[in-house]
Tab-separated table of C-alpha atoms in Angstrom:
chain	number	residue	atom	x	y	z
T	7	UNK	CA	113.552	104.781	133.599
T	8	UNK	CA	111.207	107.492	134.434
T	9	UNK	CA	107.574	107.525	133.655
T	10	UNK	CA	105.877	110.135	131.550
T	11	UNK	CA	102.273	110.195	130.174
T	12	UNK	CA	100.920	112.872	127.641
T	13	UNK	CA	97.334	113.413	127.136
T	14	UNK	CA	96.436	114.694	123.663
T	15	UNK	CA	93.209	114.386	121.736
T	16	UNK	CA	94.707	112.637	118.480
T	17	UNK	CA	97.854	111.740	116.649
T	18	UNK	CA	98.933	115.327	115.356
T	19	UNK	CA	102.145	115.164	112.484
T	20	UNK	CA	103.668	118.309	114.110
T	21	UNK	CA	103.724	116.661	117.549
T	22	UNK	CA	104.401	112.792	116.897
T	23	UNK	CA	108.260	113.161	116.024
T	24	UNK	CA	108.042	114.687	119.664
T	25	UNK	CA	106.939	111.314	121.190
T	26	UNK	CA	109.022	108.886	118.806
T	27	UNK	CA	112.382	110.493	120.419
T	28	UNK	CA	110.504	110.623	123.398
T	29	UNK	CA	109.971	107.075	123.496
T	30	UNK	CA	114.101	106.567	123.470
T	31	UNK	CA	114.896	108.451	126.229
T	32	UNK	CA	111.905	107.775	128.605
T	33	UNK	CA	109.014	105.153	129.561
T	34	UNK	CA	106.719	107.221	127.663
T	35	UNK	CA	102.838	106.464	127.076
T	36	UNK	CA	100.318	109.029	124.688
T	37	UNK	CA	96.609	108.681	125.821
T	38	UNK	CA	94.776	109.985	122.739
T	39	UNK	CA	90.968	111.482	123.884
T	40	UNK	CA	89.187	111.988	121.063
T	41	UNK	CA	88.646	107.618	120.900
T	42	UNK	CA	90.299	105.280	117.874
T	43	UNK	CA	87.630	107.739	114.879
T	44	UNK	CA	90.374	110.581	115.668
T	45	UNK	CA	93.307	108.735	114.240
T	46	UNK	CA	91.423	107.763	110.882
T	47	UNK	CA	90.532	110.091	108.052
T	48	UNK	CA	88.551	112.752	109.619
T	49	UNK	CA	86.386	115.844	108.307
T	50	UNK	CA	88.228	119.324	108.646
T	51	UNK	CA	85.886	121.848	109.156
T	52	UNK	CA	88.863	123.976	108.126
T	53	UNK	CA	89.973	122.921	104.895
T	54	UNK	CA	86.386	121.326	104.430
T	55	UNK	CA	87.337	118.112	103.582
T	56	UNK	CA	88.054	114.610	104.929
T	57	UNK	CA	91.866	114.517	105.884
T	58	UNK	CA	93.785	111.413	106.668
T	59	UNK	CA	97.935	112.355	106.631
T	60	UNK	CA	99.752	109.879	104.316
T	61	UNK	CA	103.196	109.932	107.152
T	62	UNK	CA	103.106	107.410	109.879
T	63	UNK	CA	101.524	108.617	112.879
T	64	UNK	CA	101.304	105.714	115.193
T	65	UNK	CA	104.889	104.142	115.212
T	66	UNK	CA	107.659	104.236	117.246
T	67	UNK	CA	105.761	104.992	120.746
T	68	UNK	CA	103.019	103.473	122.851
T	69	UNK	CA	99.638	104.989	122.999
T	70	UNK	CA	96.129	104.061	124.019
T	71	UNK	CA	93.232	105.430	122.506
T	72	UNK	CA	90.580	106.134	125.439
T	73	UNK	CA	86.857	105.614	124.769
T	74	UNK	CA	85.323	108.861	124.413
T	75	UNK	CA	81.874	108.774	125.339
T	76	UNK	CA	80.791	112.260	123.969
T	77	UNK	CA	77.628	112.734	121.875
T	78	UNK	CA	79.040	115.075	119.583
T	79	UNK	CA	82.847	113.625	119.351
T	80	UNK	CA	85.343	116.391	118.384
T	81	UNK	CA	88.493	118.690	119.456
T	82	UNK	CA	86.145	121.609	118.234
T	83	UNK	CA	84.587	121.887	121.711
T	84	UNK	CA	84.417	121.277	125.823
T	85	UNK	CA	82.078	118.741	125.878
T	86	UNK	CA	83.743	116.915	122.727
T	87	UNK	CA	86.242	115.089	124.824
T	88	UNK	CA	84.744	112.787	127.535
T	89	UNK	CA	86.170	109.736	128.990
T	90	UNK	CA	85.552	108.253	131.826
T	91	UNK	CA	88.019	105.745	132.147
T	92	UNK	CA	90.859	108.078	131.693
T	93	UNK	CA	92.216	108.815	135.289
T	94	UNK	CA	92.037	105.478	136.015
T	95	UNK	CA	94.420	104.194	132.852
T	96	UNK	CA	96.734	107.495	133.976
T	97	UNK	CA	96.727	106.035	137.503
T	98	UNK	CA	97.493	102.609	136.266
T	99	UNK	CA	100.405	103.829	134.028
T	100	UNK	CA	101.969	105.445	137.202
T	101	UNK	CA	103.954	108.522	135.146
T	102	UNK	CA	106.223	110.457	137.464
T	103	UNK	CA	104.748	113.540	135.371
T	104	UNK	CA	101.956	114.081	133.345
T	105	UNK	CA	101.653	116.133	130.365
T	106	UNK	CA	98.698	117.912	129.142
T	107	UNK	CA	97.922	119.252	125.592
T	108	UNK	CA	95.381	122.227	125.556
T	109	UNK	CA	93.063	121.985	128.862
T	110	UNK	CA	89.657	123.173	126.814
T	111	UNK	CA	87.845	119.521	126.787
T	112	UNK	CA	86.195	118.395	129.888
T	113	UNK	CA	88.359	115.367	130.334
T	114	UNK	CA	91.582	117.547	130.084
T	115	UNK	CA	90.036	119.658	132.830
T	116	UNK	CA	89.300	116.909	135.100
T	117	UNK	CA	93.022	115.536	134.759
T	118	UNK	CA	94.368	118.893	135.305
T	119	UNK	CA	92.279	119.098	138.627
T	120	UNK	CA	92.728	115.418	139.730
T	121	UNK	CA	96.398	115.334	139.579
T	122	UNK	CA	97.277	118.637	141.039
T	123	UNK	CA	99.375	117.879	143.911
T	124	UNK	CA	99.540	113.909	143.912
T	125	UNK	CA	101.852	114.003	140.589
T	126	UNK	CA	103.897	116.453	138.557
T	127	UNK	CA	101.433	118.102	136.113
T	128	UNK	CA	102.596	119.906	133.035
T	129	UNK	CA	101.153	121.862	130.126
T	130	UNK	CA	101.451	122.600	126.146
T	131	UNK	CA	99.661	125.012	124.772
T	132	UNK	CA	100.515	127.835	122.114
T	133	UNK	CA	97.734	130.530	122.984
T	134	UNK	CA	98.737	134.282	122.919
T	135	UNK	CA	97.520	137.530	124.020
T	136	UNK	CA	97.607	138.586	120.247
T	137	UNK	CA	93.897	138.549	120.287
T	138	UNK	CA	92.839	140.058	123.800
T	139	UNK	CA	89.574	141.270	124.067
T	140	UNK	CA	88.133	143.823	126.231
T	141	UNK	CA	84.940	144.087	128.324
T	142	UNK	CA	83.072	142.119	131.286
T	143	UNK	CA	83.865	138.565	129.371
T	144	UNK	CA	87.261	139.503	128.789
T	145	UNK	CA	87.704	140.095	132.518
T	146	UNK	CA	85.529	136.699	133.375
T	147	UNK	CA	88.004	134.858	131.314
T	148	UNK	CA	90.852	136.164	132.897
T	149	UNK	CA	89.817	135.094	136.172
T	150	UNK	CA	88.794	131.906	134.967
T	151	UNK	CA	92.045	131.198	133.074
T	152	UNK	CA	94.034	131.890	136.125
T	153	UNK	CA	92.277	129.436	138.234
T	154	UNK	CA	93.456	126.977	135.450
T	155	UNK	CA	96.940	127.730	135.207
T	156	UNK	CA	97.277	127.150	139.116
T	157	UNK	CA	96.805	123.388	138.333
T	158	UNK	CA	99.401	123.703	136.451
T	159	UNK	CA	103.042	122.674	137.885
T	160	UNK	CA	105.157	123.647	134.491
T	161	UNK	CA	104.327	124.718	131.082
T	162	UNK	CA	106.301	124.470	128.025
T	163	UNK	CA	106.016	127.615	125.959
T	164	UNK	CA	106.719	127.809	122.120
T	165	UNK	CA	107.820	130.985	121.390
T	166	UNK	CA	107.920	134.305	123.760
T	167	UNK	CA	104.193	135.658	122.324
T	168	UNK	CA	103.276	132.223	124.384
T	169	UNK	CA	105.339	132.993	127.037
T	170	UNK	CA	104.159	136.259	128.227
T	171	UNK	CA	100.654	134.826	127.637
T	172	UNK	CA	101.401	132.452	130.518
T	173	UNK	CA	102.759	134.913	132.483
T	174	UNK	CA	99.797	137.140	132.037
T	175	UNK	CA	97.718	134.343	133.506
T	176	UNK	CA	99.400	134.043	137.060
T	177	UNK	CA	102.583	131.317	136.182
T	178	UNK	CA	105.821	132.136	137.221
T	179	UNK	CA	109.442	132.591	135.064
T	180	UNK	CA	110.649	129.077	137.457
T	181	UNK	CA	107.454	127.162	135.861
T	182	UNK	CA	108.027	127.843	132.335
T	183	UNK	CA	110.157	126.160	129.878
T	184	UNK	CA	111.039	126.734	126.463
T	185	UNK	CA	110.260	124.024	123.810
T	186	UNK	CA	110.334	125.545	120.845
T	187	UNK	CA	107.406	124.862	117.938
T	188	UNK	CA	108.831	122.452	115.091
T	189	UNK	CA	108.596	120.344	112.211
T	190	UNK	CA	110.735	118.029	110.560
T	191	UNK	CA	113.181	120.783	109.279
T	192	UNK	CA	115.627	117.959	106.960
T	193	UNK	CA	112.290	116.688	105.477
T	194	UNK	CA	111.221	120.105	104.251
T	195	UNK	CA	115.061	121.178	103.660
T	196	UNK	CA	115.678	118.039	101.194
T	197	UNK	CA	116.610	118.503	97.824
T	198	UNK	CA	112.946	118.405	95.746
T	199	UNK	CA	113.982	121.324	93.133
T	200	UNK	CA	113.052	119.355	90.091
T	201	UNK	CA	109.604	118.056	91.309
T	202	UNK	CA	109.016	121.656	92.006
T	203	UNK	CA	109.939	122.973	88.608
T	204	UNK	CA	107.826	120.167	87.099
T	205	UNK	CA	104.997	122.068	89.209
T	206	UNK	CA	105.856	125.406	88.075
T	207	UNK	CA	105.344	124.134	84.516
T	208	UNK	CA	102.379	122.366	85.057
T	209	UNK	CA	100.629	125.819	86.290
T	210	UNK	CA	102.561	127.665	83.536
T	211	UNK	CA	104.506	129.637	85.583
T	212	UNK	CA	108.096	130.276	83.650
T	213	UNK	CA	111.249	129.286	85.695
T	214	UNK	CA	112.252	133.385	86.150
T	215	UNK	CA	109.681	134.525	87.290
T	216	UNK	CA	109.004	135.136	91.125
T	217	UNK	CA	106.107	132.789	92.941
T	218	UNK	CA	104.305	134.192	96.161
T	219	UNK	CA	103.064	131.483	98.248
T	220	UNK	CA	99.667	130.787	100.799
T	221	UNK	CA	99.430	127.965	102.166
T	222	UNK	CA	96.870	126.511	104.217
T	223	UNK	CA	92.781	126.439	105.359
T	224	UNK	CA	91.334	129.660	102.736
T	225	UNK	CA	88.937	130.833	106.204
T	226	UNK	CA	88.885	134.053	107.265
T	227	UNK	CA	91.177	133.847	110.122
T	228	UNK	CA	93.907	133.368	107.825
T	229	UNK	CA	92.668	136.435	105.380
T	230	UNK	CA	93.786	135.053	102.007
T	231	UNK	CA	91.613	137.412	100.634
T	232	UNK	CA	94.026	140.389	101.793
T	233	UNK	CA	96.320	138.646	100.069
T	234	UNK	CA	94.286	138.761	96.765
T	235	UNK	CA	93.338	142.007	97.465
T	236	UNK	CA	96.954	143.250	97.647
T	237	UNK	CA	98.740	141.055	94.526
T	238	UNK	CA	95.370	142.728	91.927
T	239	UNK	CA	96.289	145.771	93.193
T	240	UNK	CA	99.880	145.811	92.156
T	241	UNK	CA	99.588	144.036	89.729
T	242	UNK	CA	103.646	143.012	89.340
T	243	UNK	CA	105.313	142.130	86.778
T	244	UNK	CA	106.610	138.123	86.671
T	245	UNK	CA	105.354	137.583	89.894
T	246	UNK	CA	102.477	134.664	90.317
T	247	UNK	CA	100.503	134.328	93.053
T	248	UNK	CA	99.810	130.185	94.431
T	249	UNK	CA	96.812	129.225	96.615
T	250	UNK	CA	97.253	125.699	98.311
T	251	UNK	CA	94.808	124.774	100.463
T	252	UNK	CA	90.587	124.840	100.414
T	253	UNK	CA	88.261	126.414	102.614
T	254	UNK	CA	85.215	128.045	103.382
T	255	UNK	CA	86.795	131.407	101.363
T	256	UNK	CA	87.597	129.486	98.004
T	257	UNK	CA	84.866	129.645	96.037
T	258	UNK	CA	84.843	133.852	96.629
T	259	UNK	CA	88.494	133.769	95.641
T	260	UNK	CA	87.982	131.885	92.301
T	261	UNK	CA	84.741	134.088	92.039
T	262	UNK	CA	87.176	137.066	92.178
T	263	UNK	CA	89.546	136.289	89.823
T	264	UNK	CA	87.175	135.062	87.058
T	265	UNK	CA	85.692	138.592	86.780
T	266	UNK	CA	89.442	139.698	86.275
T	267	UNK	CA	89.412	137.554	82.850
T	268	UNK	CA	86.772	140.495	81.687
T	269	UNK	CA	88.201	143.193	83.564
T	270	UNK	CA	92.000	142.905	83.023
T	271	UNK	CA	92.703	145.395	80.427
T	272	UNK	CA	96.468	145.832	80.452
T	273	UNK	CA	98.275	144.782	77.559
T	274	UNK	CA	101.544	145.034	78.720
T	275	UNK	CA	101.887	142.994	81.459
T	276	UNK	CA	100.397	138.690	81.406
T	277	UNK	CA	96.356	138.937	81.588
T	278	UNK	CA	96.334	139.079	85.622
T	279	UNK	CA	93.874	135.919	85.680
T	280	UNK	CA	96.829	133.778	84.265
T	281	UNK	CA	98.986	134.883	87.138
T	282	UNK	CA	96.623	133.502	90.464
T	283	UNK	CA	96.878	130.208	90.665
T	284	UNK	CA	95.266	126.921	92.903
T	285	UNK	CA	96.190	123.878	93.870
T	286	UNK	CA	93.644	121.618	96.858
T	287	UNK	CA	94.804	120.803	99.731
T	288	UNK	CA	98.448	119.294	99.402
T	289	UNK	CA	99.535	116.375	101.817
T	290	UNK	CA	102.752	116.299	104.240
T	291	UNK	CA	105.323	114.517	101.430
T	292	UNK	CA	103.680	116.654	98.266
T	293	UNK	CA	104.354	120.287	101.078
T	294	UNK	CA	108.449	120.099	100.524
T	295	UNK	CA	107.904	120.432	96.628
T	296	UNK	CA	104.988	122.814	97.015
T	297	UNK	CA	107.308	125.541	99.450
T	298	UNK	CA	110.400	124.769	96.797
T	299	UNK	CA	108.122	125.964	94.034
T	300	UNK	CA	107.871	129.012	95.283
T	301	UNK	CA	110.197	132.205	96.506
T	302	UNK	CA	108.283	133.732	99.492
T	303	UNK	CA	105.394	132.452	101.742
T	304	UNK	CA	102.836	134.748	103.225
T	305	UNK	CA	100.502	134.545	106.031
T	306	UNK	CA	98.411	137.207	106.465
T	307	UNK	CA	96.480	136.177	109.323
T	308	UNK	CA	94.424	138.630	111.229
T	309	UNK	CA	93.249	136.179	114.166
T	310	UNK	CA	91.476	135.316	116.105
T	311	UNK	CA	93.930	132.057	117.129
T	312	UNK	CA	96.791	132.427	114.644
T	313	UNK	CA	98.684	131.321	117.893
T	314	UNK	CA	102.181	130.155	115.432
T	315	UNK	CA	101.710	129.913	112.221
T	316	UNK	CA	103.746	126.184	111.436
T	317	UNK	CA	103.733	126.616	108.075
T	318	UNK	CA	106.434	129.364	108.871
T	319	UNK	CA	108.856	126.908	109.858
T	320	UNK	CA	107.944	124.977	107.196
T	321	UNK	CA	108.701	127.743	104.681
T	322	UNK	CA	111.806	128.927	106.065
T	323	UNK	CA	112.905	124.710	106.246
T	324	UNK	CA	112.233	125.025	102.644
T	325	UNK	CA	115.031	128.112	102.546
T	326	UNK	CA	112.066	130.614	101.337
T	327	UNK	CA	111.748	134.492	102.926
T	328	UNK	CA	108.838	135.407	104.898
T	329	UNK	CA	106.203	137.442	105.076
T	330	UNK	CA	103.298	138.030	107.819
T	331	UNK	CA	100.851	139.824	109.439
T	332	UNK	CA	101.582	141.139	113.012
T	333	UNK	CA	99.178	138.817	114.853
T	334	UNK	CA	100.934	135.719	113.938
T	335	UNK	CA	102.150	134.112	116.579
T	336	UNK	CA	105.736	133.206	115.281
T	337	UNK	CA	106.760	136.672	113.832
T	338	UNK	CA	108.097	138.093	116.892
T	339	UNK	CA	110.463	134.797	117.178
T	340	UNK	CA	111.215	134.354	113.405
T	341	UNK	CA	111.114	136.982	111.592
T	342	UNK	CA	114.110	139.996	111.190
T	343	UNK	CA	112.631	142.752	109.292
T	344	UNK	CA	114.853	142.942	106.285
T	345	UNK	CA	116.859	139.881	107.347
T	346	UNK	CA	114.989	136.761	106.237
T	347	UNK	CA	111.583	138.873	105.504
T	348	UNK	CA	109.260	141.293	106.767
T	349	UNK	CA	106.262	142.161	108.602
T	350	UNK	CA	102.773	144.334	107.854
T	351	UNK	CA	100.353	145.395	109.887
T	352	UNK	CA	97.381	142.942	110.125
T	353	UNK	CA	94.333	144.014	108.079
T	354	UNK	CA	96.429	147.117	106.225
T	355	UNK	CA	96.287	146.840	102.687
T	356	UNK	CA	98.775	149.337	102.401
T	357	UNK	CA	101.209	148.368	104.402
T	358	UNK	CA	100.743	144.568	102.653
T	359	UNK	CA	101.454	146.217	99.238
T	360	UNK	CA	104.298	148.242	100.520
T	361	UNK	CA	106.175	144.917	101.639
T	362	UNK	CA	105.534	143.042	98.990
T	363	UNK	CA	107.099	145.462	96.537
T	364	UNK	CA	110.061	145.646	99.128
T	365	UNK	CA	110.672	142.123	98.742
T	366	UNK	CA	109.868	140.865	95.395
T	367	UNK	CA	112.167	143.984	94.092
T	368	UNK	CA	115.246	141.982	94.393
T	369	UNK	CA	115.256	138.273	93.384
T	370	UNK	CA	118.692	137.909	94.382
T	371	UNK	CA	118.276	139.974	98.028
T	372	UNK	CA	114.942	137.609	98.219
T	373	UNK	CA	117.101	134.229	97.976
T	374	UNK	CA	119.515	135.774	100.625
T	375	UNK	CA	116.963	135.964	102.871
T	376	UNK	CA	115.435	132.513	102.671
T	377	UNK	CA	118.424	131.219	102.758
T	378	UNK	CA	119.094	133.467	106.365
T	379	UNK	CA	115.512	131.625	107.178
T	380	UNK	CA	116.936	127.735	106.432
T	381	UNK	CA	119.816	129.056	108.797
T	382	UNK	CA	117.377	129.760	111.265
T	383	UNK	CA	115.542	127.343	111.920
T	384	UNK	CA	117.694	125.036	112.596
T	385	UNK	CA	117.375	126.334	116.092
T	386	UNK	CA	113.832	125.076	116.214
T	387	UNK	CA	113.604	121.327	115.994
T	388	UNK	CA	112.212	118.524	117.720
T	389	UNK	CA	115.614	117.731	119.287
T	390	UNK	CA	115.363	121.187	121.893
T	391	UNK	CA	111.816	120.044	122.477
T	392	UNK	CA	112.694	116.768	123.651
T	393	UNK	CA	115.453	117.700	125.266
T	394	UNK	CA	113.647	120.446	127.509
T	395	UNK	CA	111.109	117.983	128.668
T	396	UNK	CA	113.646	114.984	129.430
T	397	UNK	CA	115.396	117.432	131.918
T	398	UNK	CA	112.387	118.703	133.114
T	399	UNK	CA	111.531	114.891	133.935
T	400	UNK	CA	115.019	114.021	135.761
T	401	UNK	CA	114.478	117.211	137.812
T	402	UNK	CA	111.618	115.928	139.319
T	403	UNK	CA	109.355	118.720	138.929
């Protein structure tokens, strides 16, 4: 049975489904970098919070966790991954290929560099060109990120925004692959509809009216506060707005909408206050319920690194419509305007507003389109992933 070893800084829960079916169809072996402190609970800088994910991360496939000998441990930076014992334990394993997750730590580097030539090296990574720059550092990191993609024998792109980023950086149509970004599509897809009216009636949100839905870190990156911005503005009629998630940009959002309990002043429509609501972070086995609660998710990202977006697939798993800002990196690959959603230009208010009027117009055309999305997605799962780097491995290359 052939050998494959994947380097990866810690057990991630949109990537260890990949390794459990792995495990069946190959002598697979994960070397996690970060050391044993990156499987526990660890602090997010993003959601600001300790977060320890209540599915099982470590079963089902063998792994070693490396000692990394880093001062300042972490995935947030180069020198944040160190450890010198792992080309040794990759040389010991004896893969016939290796795979590489993300080559921005210095031990990911070294592997990259070591094994070029002597054994079959391969790459995952979701980066973009969404959020080129321009000037002499732009053009320094092009040159530097071509000298790392010619260590690289195949990569395994997610989506065609990751694809032509590749490309851009000197690999070649006959090295790339497509493994498609996924999540656990039947987990998100099961039948939750009466935990998620429960919710609804715990936030007092009636059963007719229309729910618009952000999930994830509140940080600028992800510009919630567009969102805001946009759903104030217009100001609709039975439609609620639901924050899940915390982050550096929560306490100005709750700022915001307790000086609309003074300022709201219409006295036809629901005090606008009443209609914005949050909920902390929510785990993986609460997000099903929390996507079913509502009818459509937006992500209004405006970069820089919104290289997917997984809570897309999530959403659309979930059977809800779509919408997102142009510089997220699934919106080329999942979204049909007018089909299963739309999408606005990033950072235009106008445009933002415009959309969501389109779509929350029609509650019936809305629930055709999620329904499109759960149709969808089925083409993205863990299954094509696997399957594209199984063949890759009996190739050879």
């Amino acid at each position: 049975m052939k050998k494959l070893a994947i380097i990866v800084t810690h057990p991630i829960q949109y990537y260890v489904p990949v390794y459990q079916q792995l495990a069946k169809a190959c002598h697979l072996k994960v070397f996690y970098t970060w050391g044993e402190q990156g499987a526990a609970s660890k602090y997010d800088p993003g959601f600001k919070k300790h977060i320890q994910w209540d599915i099982p991360l470590l079963d089902g496939y063998d792994f070693e966790f490396l000692k990394n000998t880093s001062k300042n441990p972490g995935s947030h930076h180069y020198k944040g991954i160190i450890n010198p014992q792992l080309i040794e334990r990759i040389k010991a394993f004896q893969p016939d290929a290796i795979l590489i997750y993300g080559w921005a730590y210095q031990s990911h580097l070294n592997v990259l560099r070591y094994f070029k030539g002597k054994i079959p090296v391969w790459f995952r990574g979701d980066s973009t060109l969404l959020d080129k720059g321009t000037g002499l550092k732009q053009l320094l990191r092009n040159l530097f990120l071509k000298w790392v993609y010619r260590h690289v024998d195949r990569a395994f792109f997610v989506g065609s925004a990751n694809q032509a980023y590749f490309l851009r950086f000197g690999l070649q149509n006959r090295q790339l692959v497509f493994a498609p970004h996924a999540i656990d599509n039947s987990r998100f897809a099961a039948d939750r509809s009466d935990e998620a009216l429960l919710l609804r009636k715990k936030l007092g949100i009636d059963q007719d009216a229309l729910v618009i839905l952000f999930a994830g870190k509140l940080e600028k990156k992800k510009n919630p506060e567009l969102l805001l911005h946009a759903f104030i503005d217009l100001n609709i009629n039975n439609v609620h707005l639901l924050f899940v998630g915390n982050g550096e940009l929560e306490t100005v959002l709750k700022q915001r909408i307790e000086s609309l309990e003074t300022d709201n002043t219409d006295t036809i429509n629901l005090p606008l206050h009443t209609k914005i609501h949050f909920i902390d972070f929510q785990n993986q086995t609460d997000m099903p319920v929390v996507y079913q609660a509502c009818d459509l998710f937006c992500l209004p990202s405006q970069g820089p690194g919104e290289t997917w977006g997984l809570a897309v697939n999530e959403a659309m798993a979930a059977g809800k419509a779509i919408l997102v800002s142009d510089r997220v990196g699934s919106a080329k690959d999942l979204i049909s305007e007018g089909i299963n959603g739309n999408i606005f230009i990033s950072g235009d208010l106008t445009d933002l507003k415009n959309k969501l009027l389109i779509l929350t117009a029609d509650r019936e055309q809305l629930s055709a389109m999620g329904q499109v999305c759960k149709e969808m997605i089925q083409n993205w799962t863990f299954k094509h992933q696997v399957n594209a780097l199984i063949k890759t491995l009996h190739e050879g290359h």
